[in-house]
Amino acid sequence: MARKKRYWLFKSEPYVFGIADLAAAPGRRAFWDGVRNYQARNLLRDEVGVGDGVLFYHSRSDPIGVAGEAKVVKAATPDPTQFDAGSKYHDPGSSRDDPRWLGVEIEFVRAFDQVVTLSALKANRKLASMMVTQRGARLSIQPVTPEEWRAVLAMAKG
DNA sequence: GCCAACGTTGGC
DNA sequence: GCCAACGTTGGC
């Protein structure tokens, strides 16, 4: 019996790495690096699995919101940027024997014709308790319920 | 660019 | 182990 599919929202600043970059990546896949928050790291390590659905969210952009859909294709492995002294994600306190930071690999599924904006998410009563619509929700890897996932995809069609 | 909200650090 | 200071995130 396969594990149950889960859903997530991954935040990214599109001028660093956006849905278009994922679509243009080799094999339309990319390693999700740079997560440097323990709560997000723990989700990647313990909860995020192959086959899970990902809402690709653009933060600090215009428009802000969910820009497309991706899926997890490889479970968490050590994030190589933590060992790279030239990377802005370098963490001198992490060792190869006991890596502190992890990342998963995701694959492009589709870009929405129009971004489902944060203001539209906030206006949808079904999404009143969705994490991303809450004030001050900074977590970069957020759990999404199946109901929220369906509601967001329905908005993308509309 | 501002700044509120949040996470982390470090003195005690 | 508390909590003030500091650094970062991210909507506006």
mmCIF file with all atom_site columns, C-alpha atoms (C1' of nucleotides) in Angstrom:
data_model
loop_
_atom_site.group_PDB
_atom_site.id
_atom_site.type_symbol
_atom_site.label_atom_id
_atom_site.label_alt_id
_atom_site.label_comp_id
_atom_site.label_asym_id
_atom_site.label_entity_id
_atom_site.label_seq_id
_atom_site.pdbx_PDB_ins_code
_atom_site.Cartn_x
_atom_site.Cartn_y
_atom_site.Cartn_z
_atom_site.occupancy
_atom_site.B_iso_or_equiv
_atom_site.pdbx_formal_charge
_atom_site.auth_seq_id
_atom_site.auth_comp_id
_atom_site.auth_asym_id
_atom_site.auth_atom_id
_atom_site.pdbx_PDB_model_num
ATOM 1   C CA    . MET A 1 1   ? 0.000   0.000  0.000   1.00 0.00 ? 1   MET A CA    1
ATOM 2   C CA    . ALA A 1 2   ? 1.452   3.300  -1.070  1.00 0.00 ? 2   ALA A CA    1
ATOM 3   C CA    . ARG A 1 3   ? 1.628   6.129  1.401   1.00 0.00 ? 3   ARG A CA    1
ATOM 4   C CA    . LYS A 1 4   ? -1.126  8.650  1.189   1.00 0.00 ? 4   LYS A CA    1
ATOM 5   C CA    . LYS A 1 5   ? -0.521  11.580 -1.099  1.00 0.00 ? 5   LYS A CA    1
ATOM 6   C CA    . ARG A 1 6   ? -0.042  14.877 0.665   1.00 0.00 ? 6   ARG A CA    1
ATOM 7   C CA    . TYR A 1 7   ? -0.064  18.446 -0.486  1.00 0.00 ? 7   TYR A CA    1
ATOM 8   C CA    . TRP A 1 8   ? 2.282   21.357 0.097   1.00 0.00 ? 8   TRP A CA    1
ATOM 9   C CA    . LEU A 1 9   ? 2.863   24.965 -0.743  1.00 0.00 ? 9   LEU A CA    1
ATOM 10  C CA    . PHE A 1 10  ? 6.456   25.885 -1.588  1.00 0.00 ? 10  PHE A CA    1
ATOM 11  C CA    . LYS A 1 11  ? 7.372   29.568 -1.533  1.00 0.00 ? 11  LYS A CA    1
ATOM 12  C CA    . SER A 1 12  ? 9.916   31.076 -3.851  1.00 0.00 ? 12  SER A CA    1
ATOM 13  C CA    . GLU A 1 13  ? 10.842  34.522 -5.029  1.00 0.00 ? 13  GLU A CA    1
ATOM 14  C CA    . PRO A 1 14  ? 10.405  34.261 -8.812  1.00 0.00 ? 14  PRO A CA    1
ATOM 15  C CA    . TYR A 1 15  ? 13.353  36.496 -9.616  1.00 0.00 ? 15  TYR A CA    1
ATOM 16  C CA    . VAL A 1 16  ? 15.488  33.924 -7.788  1.00 0.00 ? 16  VAL A CA    1
ATOM 17  C CA    . PHE A 1 17  ? 13.671  30.800 -8.975  1.00 0.00 ? 17  PHE A CA    1
ATOM 18  C CA    . GLY A 1 18  ? 10.145  30.860 -10.396 1.00 0.00 ? 18  GLY A CA    1
ATOM 19  C CA    . ILE A 1 19  ? 7.757   28.438 -12.051 1.00 0.00 ? 19  ILE A CA    1
ATOM 20  C CA    . ALA A 1 20  ? 9.217   29.416 -15.444 1.00 0.00 ? 20  ALA A CA    1
ATOM 21  C CA    . ASP A 1 21  ? 12.671  28.412 -14.240 1.00 0.00 ? 21  ASP A CA    1
ATOM 22  C CA    . LEU A 1 22  ? 11.341  25.028 -13.171 1.00 0.00 ? 22  LEU A CA    1
ATOM 23  C CA    . ALA A 1 23  ? 9.651   24.579 -16.566 1.00 0.00 ? 23  ALA A CA    1
ATOM 24  C CA    . ALA A 1 24  ? 12.937  25.431 -18.291 1.00 0.00 ? 24  ALA A CA    1
ATOM 25  C CA    . ALA A 1 25  ? 15.128  23.215 -16.078 1.00 0.00 ? 25  ALA A CA    1
ATOM 26  C CA    . PRO A 1 26  ? 16.673  20.003 -17.433 1.00 0.00 ? 26  PRO A CA    1
ATOM 27  C CA    . GLY A 1 27  ? 14.011  17.297 -17.243 1.00 0.00 ? 27  GLY A CA    1
ATOM 28  C CA    . ARG A 1 28  ? 11.737  20.028 -15.874 1.00 0.00 ? 28  ARG A CA    1
ATOM 29  C CA    . ARG A 1 29  ? 13.120  19.046 -12.480 1.00 0.00 ? 29  ARG A CA    1
ATOM 30  C CA    . ALA A 1 30  ? 14.990  20.936 -9.814  1.00 0.00 ? 30  ALA A CA    1
ATOM 31  C CA    . PHE A 1 31  ? 16.441  20.378 -6.366  1.00 0.00 ? 31  PHE A CA    1
ATOM 32  C CA    . TRP A 1 32  ? 14.673  22.651 -3.886  1.00 0.00 ? 32  TRP A CA    1
ATOM 33  C CA    . ASP A 1 33  ? 17.645  24.113 -2.071  1.00 0.00 ? 33  ASP A CA    1
ATOM 34  C CA    . GLY A 1 34  ? 18.104  26.944 0.385   1.00 0.00 ? 34  GLY A CA    1
ATOM 35  C CA    . VAL A 1 35  ? 15.605  25.936 3.071   1.00 0.00 ? 35  VAL A CA    1
ATOM 36  C CA    . ARG A 1 36  ? 17.153  27.275 6.287   1.00 0.00 ? 36  ARG A CA    1
ATOM 37  C CA    . ASN A 1 37  ? 14.328  27.048 8.762   1.00 0.00 ? 37  ASN A CA    1
ATOM 38  C CA    . TYR A 1 38  ? 14.043  24.131 11.146  1.00 0.00 ? 38  TYR A CA    1
ATOM 39  C CA    . GLN A 1 39  ? 10.285  23.742 10.935  1.00 0.00 ? 39  GLN A CA    1
ATOM 40  C CA    . ALA A 1 40  ? 10.424  23.638 7.134   1.00 0.00 ? 40  ALA A CA    1
ATOM 41  C CA    . ARG A 1 41  ? 13.411  21.294 7.276   1.00 0.00 ? 41  ARG A CA    1
ATOM 42  C CA    . ASN A 1 42  ? 11.522  18.933 9.567   1.00 0.00 ? 42  ASN A CA    1
ATOM 43  C CA    . LEU A 1 43  ? 8.577   18.848 7.173   1.00 0.00 ? 43  LEU A CA    1
ATOM 44  C CA    . LEU A 1 44  ? 10.901  18.025 4.270   1.00 0.00 ? 44  LEU A CA    1
ATOM 45  C CA    . ARG A 1 45  ? 12.568  15.303 6.334   1.00 0.00 ? 45  ARG A CA    1
ATOM 46  C CA    . ASP A 1 46  ? 9.527   13.722 7.949   1.00 0.00 ? 46  ASP A CA    1
ATOM 47  C CA    . GLU A 1 47  ? 6.434   14.498 5.927   1.00 0.00 ? 47  GLU A CA    1
ATOM 48  C CA    . VAL A 1 48  ? 7.158   15.356 2.302   1.00 0.00 ? 48  VAL A CA    1
ATOM 49  C CA    . GLY A 1 49  ? 7.197   12.278 0.081   1.00 0.00 ? 49  GLY A CA    1
ATOM 50  C CA    . VAL A 1 50  ? 7.511   11.226 -3.544  1.00 0.00 ? 50  VAL A CA    1
ATOM 51  C CA    . GLY A 1 51  ? 4.319   11.878 -5.470  1.00 0.00 ? 51  GLY A CA    1
ATOM 52  C CA    . ASP A 1 52  ? 3.111   14.674 -3.219  1.00 0.00 ? 52  ASP A CA    1
ATOM 53  C CA    . GLY A 1 53  ? 1.510   17.707 -4.839  1.00 0.00 ? 53  GLY A CA    1
ATOM 54  C CA    . VAL A 1 54  ? 3.150   21.128 -4.631  1.00 0.00 ? 54  VAL A CA    1
ATOM 55  C CA    . LEU A 1 55  ? 1.565   24.531 -5.080  1.00 0.00 ? 55  LEU A CA    1
ATOM 56  C CA    . PHE A 1 56  ? 4.354   26.714 -6.464  1.00 0.00 ? 56  PHE A CA    1
ATOM 57  C CA    . TYR A 1 57  ? 3.958   30.091 -4.758  1.00 0.00 ? 57  TYR A CA    1
ATOM 58  C CA    . HIS A 1 58  ? 5.597   33.330 -5.841  1.00 0.00 ? 58  HIS A CA    1
ATOM 59  C CA    . SER A 1 59  ? 6.418   35.651 -2.931  1.00 0.00 ? 59  SER A CA    1
ATOM 60  C CA    . ARG A 1 60  ? 7.754   39.210 -3.057  1.00 0.00 ? 60  ARG A CA    1
ATOM 61  C CA    . SER A 1 61  ? 6.582   39.525 -6.627  1.00 0.00 ? 61  SER A CA    1
ATOM 62  C CA    . ASP A 1 62  ? 3.877   41.042 -8.753  1.00 0.00 ? 62  ASP A CA    1
ATOM 63  C CA    . PRO A 1 63  ? 1.544   39.266 -8.739  1.00 0.00 ? 63  PRO A CA    1
ATOM 64  C CA    . ILE A 1 64  ? 1.963   37.430 -5.440  1.00 0.00 ? 64  ILE A CA    1
ATOM 65  C CA    . GLY A 1 65  ? 0.297   34.033 -5.390  1.00 0.00 ? 65  GLY A CA    1
ATOM 66  C CA    . VAL A 1 66  ? 0.203   30.445 -6.604  1.00 0.00 ? 66  VAL A CA    1
ATOM 67  C CA    . ALA A 1 67  ? 1.770   30.359 -10.070 1.00 0.00 ? 67  ALA A CA    1
ATOM 68  C CA    . GLY A 1 68  ? 1.528   26.670 -10.858 1.00 0.00 ? 68  GLY A CA    1
ATOM 69  C CA    . GLU A 1 69  ? 1.696   23.083 -9.827  1.00 0.00 ? 69  GLU A CA    1
ATOM 70  C CA    . ALA A 1 70  ? 4.598   20.701 -9.294  1.00 0.00 ? 70  ALA A CA    1
ATOM 71  C CA    . LYS A 1 71  ? 5.150   17.293 -7.769  1.00 0.00 ? 71  LYS A CA    1
ATOM 72  C CA    . VAL A 1 72  ? 7.769   15.777 -5.515  1.00 0.00 ? 72  VAL A CA    1
ATOM 73  C CA    . VAL A 1 73  ? 9.938   13.282 -7.407  1.00 0.00 ? 73  VAL A CA    1
ATOM 74  C CA    . LYS A 1 74  ? 12.696  12.606 -4.871  1.00 0.00 ? 74  LYS A CA    1
ATOM 75  C CA    . ALA A 1 75  ? 12.605  12.540 -1.090  1.00 0.00 ? 75  ALA A CA    1
ATOM 76  C CA    . ALA A 1 76  ? 14.824  14.687 1.099   1.00 0.00 ? 76  ALA A CA    1
ATOM 77  C CA    . THR A 1 77  ? 18.593  14.497 0.732   1.00 0.00 ? 77  THR A CA    1
ATOM 78  C CA    . PRO A 1 78  ? 21.298  16.811 2.103   1.00 0.00 ? 78  PRO A CA    1
ATOM 79  C CA    . ASP A 1 79  ? 21.279  20.264 0.501   1.00 0.00 ? 79  ASP A CA    1
ATOM 80  C CA    . PRO A 1 80  ? 24.729  20.607 -1.119  1.00 0.00 ? 80  PRO A CA    1
ATOM 81  C CA    . THR A 1 81  ? 24.680  24.405 -0.877  1.00 0.00 ? 81  THR A CA    1
ATOM 82  C CA    . GLN A 1 82  ? 25.210  24.161 2.893   1.00 0.00 ? 82  GLN A CA    1
ATOM 83  C CA    . PHE A 1 83  ? 28.762  22.895 2.230   1.00 0.00 ? 83  PHE A CA    1
ATOM 84  C CA    . ASP A 1 84  ? 29.538  25.447 -0.478  1.00 0.00 ? 84  ASP A CA    1
ATOM 85  C CA    . ALA A 1 85  ? 31.583  28.299 0.948   1.00 0.00 ? 85  ALA A CA    1
ATOM 86  C CA    . GLY A 1 86  ? 30.699  30.402 -2.085  1.00 0.00 ? 86  GLY A CA    1
ATOM 87  C CA    . SER A 1 87  ? 26.957  29.990 -1.649  1.00 0.00 ? 87  SER A CA    1
ATOM 88  C CA    . LYS A 1 88  ? 24.749  32.392 0.208   1.00 0.00 ? 88  LYS A CA    1
ATOM 89  C CA    . TYR A 1 89  ? 23.207  29.273 1.743   1.00 0.00 ? 89  TYR A CA    1
ATOM 90  C CA    . HIS A 1 90  ? 26.553  28.127 3.143   1.00 0.00 ? 90  HIS A CA    1
ATOM 91  C CA    . ASP A 1 91  ? 26.331  26.929 6.749   1.00 0.00 ? 91  ASP A CA    1
ATOM 92  C CA    . PRO A 1 92  ? 29.763  26.486 8.354   1.00 0.00 ? 92  PRO A CA    1
ATOM 93  C CA    . GLY A 1 93  ? 28.081  24.867 11.345  1.00 0.00 ? 93  GLY A CA    1
ATOM 94  C CA    . SER A 1 94  ? 26.848  21.916 9.314   1.00 0.00 ? 94  SER A CA    1
ATOM 95  C CA    . SER A 1 95  ? 28.989  18.836 8.626   1.00 0.00 ? 95  SER A CA    1
ATOM 96  C CA    . ARG A 1 96  ? 28.823  16.199 5.912   1.00 0.00 ? 96  ARG A CA    1
ATOM 97  C CA    . ASP A 1 97  ? 28.603  13.537 8.624   1.00 0.00 ? 97  ASP A CA    1
ATOM 98  C CA    . ASP A 1 98  ? 25.546  15.184 10.091  1.00 0.00 ? 98  ASP A CA    1
ATOM 99  C CA    . PRO A 1 99  ? 23.990  17.539 7.537   1.00 0.00 ? 99  PRO A CA    1
ATOM 100 C CA    . ARG A 1 100 ? 21.715  20.123 9.008   1.00 0.00 ? 100 ARG A CA    1
ATOM 101 C CA    . TRP A 1 101 ? 19.768  21.094 5.870   1.00 0.00 ? 101 TRP A CA    1
ATOM 102 C CA    . LEU A 1 102 ? 17.825  19.031 3.372   1.00 0.00 ? 102 LEU A CA    1
ATOM 103 C CA    . GLY A 1 103 ? 16.039  19.483 0.098   1.00 0.00 ? 103 GLY A CA    1
ATOM 104 C CA    . VAL A 1 104 ? 13.692  17.530 -2.132  1.00 0.00 ? 104 VAL A CA    1
ATOM 105 C CA    . GLU A 1 105 ? 13.520  17.334 -5.904  1.00 0.00 ? 105 GLU A CA    1
ATOM 106 C CA    . ILE A 1 106 ? 10.402  18.560 -7.637  1.00 0.00 ? 106 ILE A CA    1
ATOM 107 C CA    . GLU A 1 107 ? 9.106   18.319 -11.190 1.00 0.00 ? 107 GLU A CA    1
ATOM 108 C CA    . PHE A 1 108 ? 7.068   20.830 -13.142 1.00 0.00 ? 108 PHE A CA    1
ATOM 109 C CA    . VAL A 1 109 ? 3.443   19.873 -13.747 1.00 0.00 ? 109 VAL A CA    1
ATOM 110 C CA    . ARG A 1 110 ? 1.935   23.058 -15.129 1.00 0.00 ? 110 ARG A CA    1
ATOM 111 C CA    . ALA A 1 111 ? 1.955   26.816 -14.906 1.00 0.00 ? 111 ALA A CA    1
ATOM 112 C CA    . PHE A 1 112 ? -1.439  28.401 -14.374 1.00 0.00 ? 112 PHE A CA    1
ATOM 113 C CA    . ASP A 1 113 ? -2.712  30.675 -17.148 1.00 0.00 ? 113 ASP A CA    1
ATOM 114 C CA    . GLN A 1 114 ? -3.060  33.319 -14.460 1.00 0.00 ? 114 GLN A CA    1
ATOM 115 C CA    . VAL A 1 115 ? -1.531  33.403 -11.007 1.00 0.00 ? 115 VAL A CA    1
ATOM 116 C CA    . VAL A 1 116 ? -4.063  32.618 -8.293  1.00 0.00 ? 116 VAL A CA    1
ATOM 117 C CA    . THR A 1 117 ? -3.310  35.699 -6.252  1.00 0.00 ? 117 THR A CA    1
ATOM 118 C CA    . LEU A 1 118 ? -2.945  35.913 -2.502  1.00 0.00 ? 118 LEU A CA    1
ATOM 119 C CA    . SER A 1 119 ? -5.817  38.379 -2.385  1.00 0.00 ? 119 SER A CA    1
ATOM 120 C CA    . ALA A 1 120 ? -7.996  35.876 -4.280  1.00 0.00 ? 120 ALA A CA    1
ATOM 121 C CA    . LEU A 1 121 ? -6.987  33.132 -1.839  1.00 0.00 ? 121 LEU A CA    1
ATOM 122 C CA    . LYS A 1 122 ? -7.886  35.410 1.063   1.00 0.00 ? 122 LYS A CA    1
ATOM 123 C CA    . ALA A 1 123 ? -11.248 36.165 -0.524  1.00 0.00 ? 123 ALA A CA    1
ATOM 124 C CA    . ASN A 1 124 ? -12.151 32.462 -0.823  1.00 0.00 ? 124 ASN A CA    1
ATOM 125 C CA    . ARG A 1 125 ? -14.067 31.434 2.287   1.00 0.00 ? 125 ARG A CA    1
ATOM 126 C CA    . LYS A 1 126 ? -12.975 27.825 1.792   1.00 0.00 ? 126 LYS A CA    1
ATOM 127 C CA    . LEU A 1 127 ? -9.402  28.990 2.357   1.00 0.00 ? 127 LEU A CA    1
ATOM 128 C CA    . ALA A 1 128 ? -10.038 30.985 5.515   1.00 0.00 ? 128 ALA A CA    1
ATOM 129 C CA    . SER A 1 129 ? -7.754  28.712 7.531   1.00 0.00 ? 129 SER A CA    1
ATOM 130 C CA    . MET A 1 130 ? -5.172  28.011 4.850   1.00 0.00 ? 130 MET A CA    1
ATOM 131 C CA    . MET A 1 131 ? -1.757  28.812 6.278   1.00 0.00 ? 131 MET A CA    1
ATOM 132 C CA    . VAL A 1 132 ? -0.640  31.140 3.510   1.00 0.00 ? 132 VAL A CA    1
ATOM 133 C CA    . THR A 1 133 ? -3.675  33.373 4.032   1.00 0.00 ? 133 THR A CA    1
ATOM 134 C CA    . GLN A 1 134 ? -2.843  33.912 7.699   1.00 0.00 ? 134 GLN A CA    1
ATOM 135 C CA    . ARG A 1 135 ? -1.065  37.030 8.849   1.00 0.00 ? 135 ARG A CA    1
ATOM 136 C CA    . GLY A 1 136 ? 2.652   36.602 9.374   1.00 0.00 ? 136 GLY A CA    1
ATOM 137 C CA    . ALA A 1 137 ? 2.784   33.043 7.996   1.00 0.00 ? 137 ALA A CA    1
ATOM 138 C CA    . ARG A 1 138 ? 6.418   32.983 6.937   1.00 0.00 ? 138 ARG A CA    1
ATOM 139 C CA    . LEU A 1 139 ? 6.975   29.242 6.753   1.00 0.00 ? 139 LEU A CA    1
ATOM 140 C CA    . SER A 1 140 ? 8.424   28.469 3.308   1.00 0.00 ? 140 SER A CA    1
ATOM 141 C CA    . ILE A 1 141 ? 7.182   24.861 3.185   1.00 0.00 ? 141 ILE A CA    1
ATOM 142 C CA    . GLN A 1 142 ? 3.537   24.786 4.233   1.00 0.00 ? 142 GLN A CA    1
ATOM 143 C CA    . PRO A 1 143 ? 1.141   21.881 4.587   1.00 0.00 ? 143 PRO A CA    1
ATOM 144 C CA    . VAL A 1 144 ? -1.981  22.120 2.429   1.00 0.00 ? 144 VAL A CA    1
ATOM 145 C CA    . THR A 1 145 ? -5.106  20.064 3.063   1.00 0.00 ? 145 THR A CA    1
ATOM 146 C CA    . PRO A 1 146 ? -6.740  18.070 0.242   1.00 0.00 ? 146 PRO A CA    1
ATOM 147 C CA    . GLU A 1 147 ? -9.719  20.448 0.435   1.00 0.00 ? 147 GLU A CA    1
ATOM 148 C CA    . GLU A 1 148 ? -7.459  23.475 0.094   1.00 0.00 ? 148 GLU A CA    1
ATOM 149 C CA    . TRP A 1 149 ? -5.611  21.834 -2.788  1.00 0.00 ? 149 TRP A CA    1
ATOM 150 C CA    . ARG A 1 150 ? -8.842  21.196 -4.652  1.00 0.00 ? 150 ARG A CA    1
ATOM 151 C CA    . ALA A 1 151 ? -10.103 24.709 -3.993  1.00 0.00 ? 151 ALA A CA    1
ATOM 152 C CA    . VAL A 1 152 ? -6.916  26.324 -5.299  1.00 0.00 ? 152 VAL A CA    1
ATOM 153 C CA    . LEU A 1 153 ? -6.887  24.169 -8.452  1.00 0.00 ? 153 LEU A CA    1
ATOM 154 C CA    . ALA A 1 154 ? -10.538 25.018 -9.037  1.00 0.00 ? 154 ALA A CA    1
ATOM 155 C CA    . MET A 1 155 ? -9.631  28.701 -8.853  1.00 0.00 ? 155 MET A CA    1
ATOM 156 C CA    . ALA A 1 156 ? -6.857  28.127 -11.387 1.00 0.00 ? 156 ALA A CA    1
ATOM 157 C CA    . LYS A 1 157 ? -9.395  26.766 -13.864 1.00 0.00 ? 157 LYS A CA    1
ATOM 158 C CA    . GLY A 1 158 ? -11.900 29.536 -13.304 1.00 0.00 ? 158 GLY A CA    1
ATOM 159 C "C1'" . DG  B 2 1   ? 11.728  50.653 0.668   1.00 0.00 ? 1   DG  B "C1'" 1
ATOM 160 C "C1'" . DC  B 2 2   ? 9.135   50.187 4.965   1.00 0.00 ? 2   DC  B "C1'" 1
ATOM 161 C "C1'" . DC  B 2 3   ? 8.222   47.682 8.808   1.00 0.00 ? 3   DC  B "C1'" 1
ATOM 162 C "C1'" . DA  B 2 4   ? 5.295   44.041 11.379  1.00 0.00 ? 4   DA  B "C1'" 1
ATOM 163 C "C1'" . DA  B 2 5   ? 5.785   39.445 12.444  1.00 0.00 ? 5   DA  B "C1'" 1
ATOM 164 C "C1'" . DC  B 2 6   ? 8.498   35.899 13.361  1.00 0.00 ? 6   DC  B "C1'" 1
ATOM 165 C "C1'" . DG  B 2 7   ? 12.829  33.000 14.267  1.00 0.00 ? 7   DG  B "C1'" 1
ATOM 166 C "C1'" . DT  B 2 8   ? 17.418  32.829 16.245  1.00 0.00 ? 8   DT  B "C1'" 1
ATOM 167 C "C1'" . DT  B 2 9   ? 21.172  34.195 19.188  1.00 0.00 ? 9   DT  B "C1'" 1
ATOM 168 C "C1'" . DG  B 2 10  ? 23.552  35.051 23.227  1.00 0.00 ? 10  DG  B "C1'" 1
ATOM 169 C "C1'" . DG  B 2 11  ? 24.248  37.489 27.800  1.00 0.00 ? 11  DG  B "C1'" 1
ATOM 170 C "C1'" . DC  B 2 12  ? 23.000  36.698 32.157  1.00 0.00 ? 12  DC  B "C1'" 1
ATOM 171 C "C1'" . DG  C 2 1   ? 16.081  28.900 30.701  1.00 0.00 ? 1   DG  C "C1'" 1
ATOM 172 C "C1'" . DC  C 2 2   ? 14.598  33.727 30.162  1.00 0.00 ? 2   DC  C "C1'" 1
ATOM 173 C "C1'" . DC  C 2 3   ? 14.138  37.299 27.110  1.00 0.00 ? 3   DC  C "C1'" 1
ATOM 174 C "C1'" . DA  C 2 4   ? 16.129  41.529 24.775  1.00 0.00 ? 4   DA  C "C1'" 1
ATOM 175 C "C1'" . DA  C 2 5   ? 18.500  42.334 20.713  1.00 0.00 ? 5   DA  C "C1'" 1
ATOM 176 C "C1'" . DC  C 2 6   ? 19.159  41.230 16.289  1.00 0.00 ? 6   DC  C "C1'" 1
ATOM 177 C "C1'" . DG  C 2 7   ? 18.349  39.272 11.583  1.00 0.00 ? 7   DG  C "C1'" 1
ATOM 178 C "C1'" . DT  C 2 8   ? 15.086  37.702 8.085   1.00 0.00 ? 8   DT  C "C1'" 1
ATOM 179 C "C1'" . DT  C 2 9   ? 10.763  37.235 5.613   1.00 0.00 ? 9   DT  C "C1'" 1
ATOM 180 C "C1'" . DG  C 2 10  ? 7.482   38.927 2.795   1.00 0.00 ? 10  DG  C "C1'" 1
ATOM 181 C "C1'" . DG  C 2 11  ? 3.072   41.753 2.183   1.00 0.00 ? 11  DG  C "C1'" 1
ATOM 182 C "C1'" . DC  C 2 12  ? 2.192   46.223 1.310   1.00 0.00 ? 12  DC  C "C1'" 1
#
